[in-house]
CSV table of C-alpha atoms in Angstrom, one decimal:
chain,number,residue,atom,x,y,z
A,1,ALA,CA,0.0,0.0,0.0
A,2,GLN,CA,1.1,3.5,-0.7
A,3,LYS,CA,1.3,6.2,2.0
A,4,VAL,CA,2.2,9.9,2.0
A,5,THR,CA,3.0,11.6,5.3
A,6,GLN,CA,3.0,15.4,5.8
A,7,ALA,CA,3.8,15.7,9.4
A,8,GLN,CA,3.4,19.5,9.5
A,9,THR,CA,-0.3,20.3,9.8
A,10,GLU,CA,0.2,24.0,10.0
A,11,ILE,CA,3.1,26.4,9.5
A,12,SER,CA,3.2,30.2,10.0
A,13,VAL,CA,6.0,32.3,8.8
A,14,VAL,CA,6.6,36.0,8.3
A,15,GLU,CA,6.9,37.4,4.8
A,16,LYS,CA,10.3,36.9,3.3
A,17,GLU,CA,11.3,34.0,5.5
A,18,ASP,CA,12.1,30.7,3.8
A,19,VAL,CA,10.0,27.8,4.6
A,20,THR,CA,10.3,24.0,4.0
A,21,LEU,CA,7.4,21.6,3.8
A,22,ASP,CA,8.2,18.1,4.5
A,23,CYS,CA,6.9,15.0,2.7
A,24,VAL,CA,7.8,11.4,3.4
A,25,TYR,CA,6.3,8.6,1.2
A,26,GLU,CA,6.0,4.8,1.2
A,27,THR,CA,5.7,2.6,-1.7
A,28,ARG,CA,6.7,-0.8,-2.8
A,29,ASP,CA,6.9,0.2,-6.4
A,30,THR,CA,10.3,0.7,-7.9
A,31,THR,CA,9.0,3.3,-10.4
A,32,TYR,CA,6.7,5.9,-9.1
A,33,TYR,CA,5.9,9.6,-9.3
A,34,LEU,CA,5.7,12.4,-6.8
A,35,PHE,CA,3.8,15.6,-7.0
A,36,TRP,CA,3.3,18.8,-5.1
A,37,TYR,CA,0.0,20.7,-5.4
A,38,LYS,CA,-1.1,24.0,-4.0
A,39,GLN,CA,-4.7,24.5,-2.9
A,40,PRO,CA,-5.6,28.3,-2.2
A,41,PRO,CA,-8.7,29.2,-0.4
A,42,SER,CA,-10.7,29.0,-3.6
A,43,GLY,CA,-10.3,25.3,-3.6
A,44,GLU,CA,-8.8,24.6,-6.9
A,45,LEU,CA,-5.7,22.4,-6.9
A,46,VAL,CA,-2.7,23.9,-8.7
A,47,PHE,CA,0.0,21.6,-10.0
A,48,LEU,CA,3.4,22.6,-9.0
A,49,ILE,CA,5.8,19.8,-9.9
A,50,ARG,CA,6.0,16.2,-10.9
A,51,ARG,CA,9.2,14.1,-10.1
A,52,ASN,CA,9.9,10.6,-11.5
A,53,SER,CA,11.5,8.1,-9.1
A,54,PHE,CA,14.4,7.5,-11.4
A,55,ASP,CA,15.4,11.2,-11.5
A,56,GLU,CA,16.8,12.4,-8.2
A,57,GLN,CA,18.0,15.7,-9.6
A,58,ASN,CA,16.7,18.5,-7.5
A,59,GLU,CA,14.7,21.2,-9.1
A,60,ILE,CA,14.4,24.9,-8.7
A,61,SER,CA,11.7,27.1,-10.2
A,62,GLY,CA,11.9,30.7,-9.2
A,63,ARG,CA,11.3,30.9,-5.5
A,64,TYR,CA,10.4,27.2,-5.3
A,65,SER,CA,12.7,24.3,-5.0
A,66,TRP,CA,12.3,20.6,-4.3
A,67,ASN,CA,14.7,18.1,-2.7
A,68,PHE,CA,14.2,14.6,-3.6
A,69,GLN,CA,16.0,12.0,-1.4
A,70,LYS,CA,15.3,8.5,-2.5
A,71,SER,CA,17.4,7.1,0.4
A,72,THR,CA,15.1,8.7,2.9
A,73,SER,CA,11.9,8.5,0.9
A,74,SER,CA,11.5,12.2,1.2
A,75,PHE,CA,10.4,14.9,-1.3
A,76,ASN,CA,10.5,18.2,0.5
A,77,PHE,CA,9.5,21.5,-0.8
A,78,THR,CA,11.1,24.9,0.0
A,79,ILE,CA,9.7,28.4,-0.6
A,80,THR,CA,12.3,31.1,-0.5
A,81,ALA,CA,11.5,34.6,0.5
A,82,SER,CA,7.9,33.5,1.1
A,83,GLN,CA,5.1,36.0,0.2
A,84,VAL,CA,1.5,36.4,1.5
A,85,VAL,CA,0.2,34.9,-1.8
A,86,ASP,CA,1.9,31.8,-0.9
A,87,SER,CA,-0.6,31.2,1.9
A,88,ALA,CA,-2.5,28.0,1.0
A,89,VAL,CA,-2.6,24.2,1.7
A,90,TYR,CA,0.1,22.3,0.0
A,91,PHE,CA,-0.3,18.7,-0.8
A,92,CYS,CA,2.3,16.0,-1.6
A,93,ALA,CA,1.0,13.1,-3.7
A,94,LEU,CA,2.4,9.9,-5.0
A,95,SER,CA,1.3,7.7,-7.9
A,96,SER,CA,2.5,4.4,-9.3
A,97,ALA,CA,4.2,4.2,-12.6
A,98,GLY,CA,2.1,3.7,-15.8
A,99,SER,CA,-0.6,5.8,-17.3
A,100,ALA,CA,-3.8,7.0,-15.7
A,101,ARG,CA,-3.0,6.3,-12.1
A,102,GLN,CA,-4.8,7.8,-9.3
A,103,LEU,CA,-2.9,9.8,-6.7
A,104,THR,CA,-2.4,9.1,-3.0
A,105,PHE,CA,-2.4,12.3,-1.1
A,106,GLY,CA,-0.7,13.4,2.0
A,107,SER,CA,-2.9,15.2,4.6
A,108,GLY,CA,-1.7,18.6,3.5
A,109,THR,CA,0.2,21.4,5.2
A,110,GLN,CA,-1.6,24.7,5.8
A,111,LEU,CA,1.0,27.5,5.2
A,112,THR,CA,0.2,30.9,6.4
A,113,VAL,CA,2.5,33.8,5.4
A,114,LEU,CA,2.1,36.8,7.6
A,115,PRO,CA,2.8,40.4,6.3
B,1,GLY,CA,-1.1,23.5,-19.3
B,2,ALA,CA,-4.1,21.2,-19.7
B,3,VAL,CA,-7.5,22.4,-18.4
B,4,VAL,CA,-10.1,20.4,-16.6
B,5,SER,CA,-13.5,22.1,-16.0
B,6,GLN,CA,-16.1,21.1,-13.5
B,7,HIS,CA,-19.8,22.4,-13.4
B,8,PRO,CA,-21.4,23.4,-11.3
B,9,SER,CA,-18.9,25.1,-9.1
B,10,ARG,CA,-21.4,25.4,-6.2
B,11,VAL,CA,-24.8,23.7,-5.6
B,12,ILE,CA,-27.2,23.7,-2.8
B,13,CYS,CA,-29.9,21.3,-2.8
B,14,LYS,CA,-32.6,19.8,-0.6
B,15,SER,CA,-32.2,16.5,1.1
B,16,GLY,CA,-33.5,13.6,-1.1
B,17,THR,CA,-32.7,15.2,-4.5
B,18,SER,CA,-30.2,14.1,-6.9
B,19,VAL,CA,-27.2,16.4,-8.0
B,20,LYS,CA,-25.2,15.8,-11.2
B,21,ILE,CA,-21.6,17.2,-11.5
B,22,GLU,CA,-19.8,17.3,-14.8
B,23,CYS,CA,-16.1,17.0,-15.3
B,24,ARG,CA,-14.6,17.9,-18.8
B,25,SER,CA,-11.1,17.8,-20.1
B,26,LEU,CA,-11.0,20.8,-22.4
B,27,ASP,CA,-8.0,20.3,-24.6
B,28,PHE,CA,-7.1,16.6,-24.3
B,29,GLN,CA,-8.8,13.3,-24.2
B,30,ALA,CA,-9.0,11.2,-21.1
B,31,THR,CA,-10.0,7.6,-21.1
B,32,THR,CA,-9.8,7.6,-17.3
B,33,MET,CA,-10.9,10.3,-14.9
B,34,PHE,CA,-10.8,10.3,-11.1
B,35,TRP,CA,-13.3,11.6,-8.6
B,36,TYR,CA,-12.1,12.8,-5.2
B,37,ARG,CA,-14.0,14.0,-2.2
B,38,GLN,CA,-12.6,16.5,0.3
B,39,PHE,CA,-14.1,17.3,3.7
B,40,PRO,CA,-13.1,20.7,5.3
B,41,LYS,CA,-9.6,20.8,6.4
B,42,GLN,CA,-8.9,17.3,5.3
B,43,SER,CA,-7.1,15.7,2.4
B,44,LEU,CA,-8.5,14.4,-0.9
B,45,MET,CA,-9.9,10.9,-0.7
B,46,LEU,CA,-10.3,8.9,-4.0
B,47,MET,CA,-13.9,7.8,-4.5
B,48,ALA,CA,-13.8,6.2,-7.9
B,49,THR,CA,-12.0,5.7,-11.1
B,50,SER,CA,-14.2,6.7,-14.1
B,51,ASN,CA,-13.4,4.6,-17.3
B,52,GLU,CA,-14.7,5.6,-20.7
B,53,GLY,CA,-16.9,2.9,-22.2
B,54,SER,CA,-17.0,0.8,-19.1
B,55,LYS,CA,-18.0,0.7,-15.5
B,56,ALA,CA,-16.4,2.8,-12.9
B,57,THR,CA,-14.2,1.4,-10.3
B,58,TYR,CA,-15.1,2.4,-6.7
B,59,GLU,CA,-12.9,2.5,-3.7
B,60,GLN,CA,-13.8,0.6,-0.7
B,61,GLY,CA,-16.6,2.0,1.4
B,62,VAL,CA,-18.0,4.1,-1.5
B,63,GLU,CA,-21.5,3.3,-2.4
B,64,LYS,CA,-21.8,2.8,-6.2
B,65,ASP,CA,-25.5,3.1,-6.1
B,66,LYS,CA,-25.3,6.5,-4.3
B,67,PHE,CA,-22.5,8.0,-6.4
B,68,LEU,CA,-23.3,7.2,-10.0
B,69,ILE,CA,-20.5,7.7,-12.4
B,70,ASN,CA,-20.8,7.8,-16.2
B,71,HIS,CA,-17.9,8.4,-18.6
B,72,ALA,CA,-19.8,9.1,-21.7
B,73,SER,CA,-17.0,10.4,-23.9
B,74,LEU,CA,-13.3,10.8,-23.9
B,75,THR,CA,-13.7,14.3,-22.6
B,76,LEU,CA,-16.6,14.0,-20.2
B,77,SER,CA,-17.3,12.2,-16.9
B,78,THR,CA,-20.4,12.9,-14.7
B,79,LEU,CA,-20.8,12.2,-11.0
B,80,THR,CA,-24.5,12.0,-9.8
B,81,VAL,CA,-25.1,12.1,-6.1
B,82,THR,CA,-28.4,10.2,-5.7
B,83,SER,CA,-30.9,11.0,-2.9
B,84,ALA,CA,-28.5,13.4,-1.4
B,85,HIS,CA,-28.4,13.9,2.4
B,86,PRO,CA,-26.5,16.4,4.6
B,87,GLU,CA,-23.7,14.0,5.3
B,88,ASP,CA,-23.0,14.1,1.5
B,89,SER,CA,-22.1,17.7,1.7
B,90,SER,CA,-18.5,18.0,0.7
B,91,PHE,CA,-16.1,19.4,-1.9
B,92,TYR,CA,-16.0,17.1,-4.9
B,93,ILE,CA,-13.0,17.3,-7.2
B,94,CYS,CA,-12.3,15.4,-10.5
B,95,SER,CA,-9.0,14.9,-12.2
B,96,ALA,CA,-7.9,13.7,-15.6
B,97,PRO,CA,-4.4,12.5,-16.5
B,98,GLN,CA,-2.7,13.9,-19.5
B,99,LEU,CA,-0.2,11.4,-21.0
B,100,ALA,CA,3.1,12.6,-22.1
B,101,GLY,CA,5.2,10.5,-24.3
B,102,VAL,CA,6.2,6.8,-24.4
B,103,LEU,CA,7.2,6.9,-20.8
B,104,ASN,CA,3.6,7.5,-19.8
B,105,THR,CA,4.7,10.2,-17.4
B,106,ASP,CA,1.2,11.4,-17.1
B,107,THR,CA,0.3,14.4,-14.9
B,108,GLN,CA,-3.0,14.7,-13.3
B,109,TYR,CA,-4.9,17.9,-13.9
B,110,PHE,CA,-7.6,18.7,-11.4
B,111,GLY,CA,-10.9,20.5,-12.0
B,112,PRO,CA,-11.8,23.6,-9.8
B,113,GLY,CA,-14.1,21.5,-7.6
B,114,THR,CA,-17.8,21.5,-6.8
B,115,ARG,CA,-18.9,22.5,-3.4
B,116,LEU,CA,-22.2,20.6,-2.5
B,117,THR,CA,-24.3,21.6,0.3
B,118,VAL,CA,-27.3,19.5,1.2
B,119,LEU,CA,-29.9,21.1,3.4
């Protein structure tokens, strides 16, 4: 069975601070995909990143960066110089390899960035 | 990126009525779509997998007679909540995978969600 754990239920930071959201996963698959989604108060899920299990290269996109550590089954997400607009619930998710697979979501982390 | 739409975005209905929610992939075809349910301040829970041209696959504990799913075409799946009750009030979200190349590195795109309130 697959499992995604986001131990941080809520995080509050002051604007311009850096913040890291943790994600630990469990799977028996040798090939899998990891995702991060942002859910603002409007409710719509916004896709942020997909990482394949065979690609451990870390990725940076603007103020966002992701650290994939296969050895510790973690896929952490860092926001640099946070902004108020970053306030949202962030979900880490996992899917098996192959097409059209459903996602297993973590419980989400509520990030609040204070002005 | 790919777009998935849902309609309606919000619905309020009386107990005992049925509500239909549509999920459309706007610029790609999806033989499979997924329906999730999200309670306030909780994560998304998969309800069922909608398969074009065949029966939906329901997750354990989800009543298939209550949550009817029809995948009528490669771009449309519908979820009908039959004889809705207050406990069915929730945020319903659909998703559709867009395949990308021979490695099947599909990405799930989510609809904006439908907030159902049953009075």
